[in-house]
PDB file of C-alpha atoms in Angstrom:
ATOM      1  CA  THR A   1       0.000   0.000   0.000  1.00 67.00           C
ATOM      2  CA  VAL A   2       1.030   3.614  -0.532  1.00 74.00           C
ATOM      3  CA  ASP A   3       0.588   6.163   2.251  1.00 78.00           C
ATOM      4  CA  GLN A   4      -0.461   9.814   1.892  1.00 80.00           C
ATOM      5  CA  HIS A   5       3.188  10.812   1.318  1.00 79.00           C
ATOM      6  CA  GLY A   6       3.660   8.374  -1.568  1.00 76.00           C
ATOM      7  CA  PHE A   7       5.781   5.854   0.330  1.00 79.00           C
ATOM      8  CA  LEU A   8       5.286   2.188  -0.465  1.00 76.00           C
ATOM      9  CA  HIS A   9       4.753  -0.016   2.578  1.00 74.00           C
ATOM     10  CA  SER A  10       4.543  -3.452   0.986  1.00 73.00           C
ATOM     11  CA  LYS A  11       6.252  -5.165  -1.895  1.00 74.00           C
ATOM     12  CA  PHE A  12       4.582  -5.583  -5.248  1.00 73.00           C
ATOM     13  CA  VAL A  13       3.546  -9.106  -6.162  1.00 81.00           C
ATOM     14  CA  GLY A  14       2.551  -9.484  -9.789  1.00 83.00           C
ATOM     15  CA  LYS A  15       3.601  -8.633 -13.306  1.00 82.00           C
ATOM     16  CA  ILE A  16       3.989  -5.251 -14.982  1.00 83.00           C
ATOM     17  CA  ASP A  17       2.873  -5.087 -18.608  1.00 84.00           C
ATOM     18  CA  GLU A  18       3.405  -1.373 -19.270  1.00 88.00           C
ATOM     19  CA  VAL A  19       4.846   1.730 -17.650  1.00 92.00           C
ATOM     20  CA  ARG A  20       3.316   5.065 -18.623  1.00 94.00           C
ATOM     21  CA  ILE A  21       4.791   8.376 -17.468  1.00 95.00           C
ATOM     22  CA  TRP A  22       2.682  11.491 -17.911  1.00 95.00           C
ATOM     23  CA  ASP A  23       3.585  15.161 -17.382  1.00 95.00           C
ATOM     24  CA  THR A  24       0.009  15.966 -16.399  1.00 92.00           C
ATOM     25  CA  ILE A  25      -2.165  14.980 -13.477  1.00 92.00           C
ATOM     26  CA  ARG A  26      -4.473  12.157 -14.524  1.00 92.00           C
ATOM     27  CA  SER A  27      -7.821  11.721 -12.824  1.00 92.00           C
ATOM     28  CA  LYS A  28      -9.186   8.316 -11.886  1.00 92.00           C
ATOM     29  CA  ALA A  29     -11.604   8.634 -14.824  1.00 94.00           C
ATOM     30  CA  ASP A  30      -8.687   9.403 -17.200  1.00 91.00           C
ATOM     31  CA  ILE A  31      -6.813   6.323 -16.029  1.00 91.00           C
ATOM     32  CA  LEU A  32      -9.824   4.010 -16.155  1.00 93.00           C
ATOM     33  CA  SER A  33     -10.842   5.209 -19.636  1.00 92.00           C
ATOM     34  CA  ASN A  34      -7.747   3.770 -21.348  1.00 90.00           C
ATOM     35  CA  GLN A  35      -5.979   1.526 -18.841  1.00 90.00           C
ATOM     36  CA  ARG A  36      -6.512  -1.568 -21.005  1.00 90.00           C
ATOM     37  CA  ASP A  37      -5.802   0.111 -24.359  1.00 92.00           C
ATOM     38  CA  ARG A  38      -2.480  -0.015 -26.171  1.00 89.00           C
ATOM     39  CA  LEU A  39      -1.370   3.572 -26.731  1.00 93.00           C
ATOM     40  CA  LEU A  40       0.112   4.981 -29.932  1.00 92.00           C
ATOM     41  CA  GLY A  41       2.883   6.830 -28.089  1.00 92.00           C
ATOM     42  CA  ASN A  42       1.917  10.294 -29.312  1.00 94.00           C
ATOM     43  CA  GLU A  43      -0.840  11.052 -26.783  1.00 93.00           C
ATOM     44  CA  SER A  44      -0.835  14.550 -25.307  1.00 93.00           C
ATOM     45  CA  GLY A  45       1.080  14.652 -22.031  1.00 94.00           C
ATOM     46  CA  LEU A  46       2.627  11.186 -22.430  1.00 95.00           C
ATOM     47  CA  MET A  47       6.334  11.529 -21.676  1.00 96.00           C
ATOM     48  CA  ALA A  48       7.404   7.863 -21.719  1.00 96.00           C
ATOM     49  CA  TYR A  49       5.679   4.607 -22.619  1.00 94.00           C
ATOM     50  CA  PHE A  50       7.427   1.309 -21.966  1.00 90.00           C
ATOM     51  CA  VAL A  51       5.673  -1.840 -23.192  1.00 86.00           C
ATOM     52  CA  LEU A  52       7.097  -4.866 -21.426  1.00 82.00           C
ATOM     53  CA  ASP A  53       5.246  -7.771 -23.014  1.00 72.00           C
ATOM     54  CA  ASP A  54       6.862 -10.340 -25.314  1.00 65.00           C
ATOM     55  CA  ILE A  55       5.074  -9.110 -28.445  1.00 59.00           C
ATOM     56  CA  ALA A  56       6.533  -5.599 -28.171  1.00 55.00           C
ATOM     57  CA  LEU A  57      10.007  -6.660 -27.077  1.00 55.00           C
ATOM     58  CA  GLU A  58      10.700  -9.530 -29.483  1.00 63.00           C
ATOM     59  CA  GLY A  59      14.040 -10.103 -27.779  1.00 64.00           C
ATOM     60  CA  GLU A  60      15.067  -6.432 -27.878  1.00 68.00           C
ATOM     61  CA  ALA A  61      15.973  -4.199 -24.959  1.00 70.00           C
ATOM     62  CA  ILE A  62      13.132  -2.304 -23.322  1.00 79.00           C
ATOM     63  CA  ARG A  63      12.457   0.882 -25.262  1.00 80.00           C
ATOM     64  CA  ASP A  64      10.347   3.984 -24.988  1.00 86.00           C
ATOM     65  CA  PHE A  65       7.503   3.906 -27.527  1.00 87.00           C
ATOM     66  CA  THR A  66       7.004   7.688 -27.472  1.00 90.00           C
ATOM     67  CA  GLY A  67       9.686   8.031 -30.087  1.00 77.00           C
TER      68      GLY A  67
END
């Protein structure tokens, strides 16, 4: 869990498919509206987009899909 100061108090158990870094504040509605969609990489405010699944990587190093 994350406390009100942003500190993580338990370890993550699971898999991460994507990492998206935005330069804007995203509301819960913003996040829920496209959380399951593959992005193009040119969305407004998207600073970095790392796709970590096997289809995107194809044996390559992890790369930023924003260009």
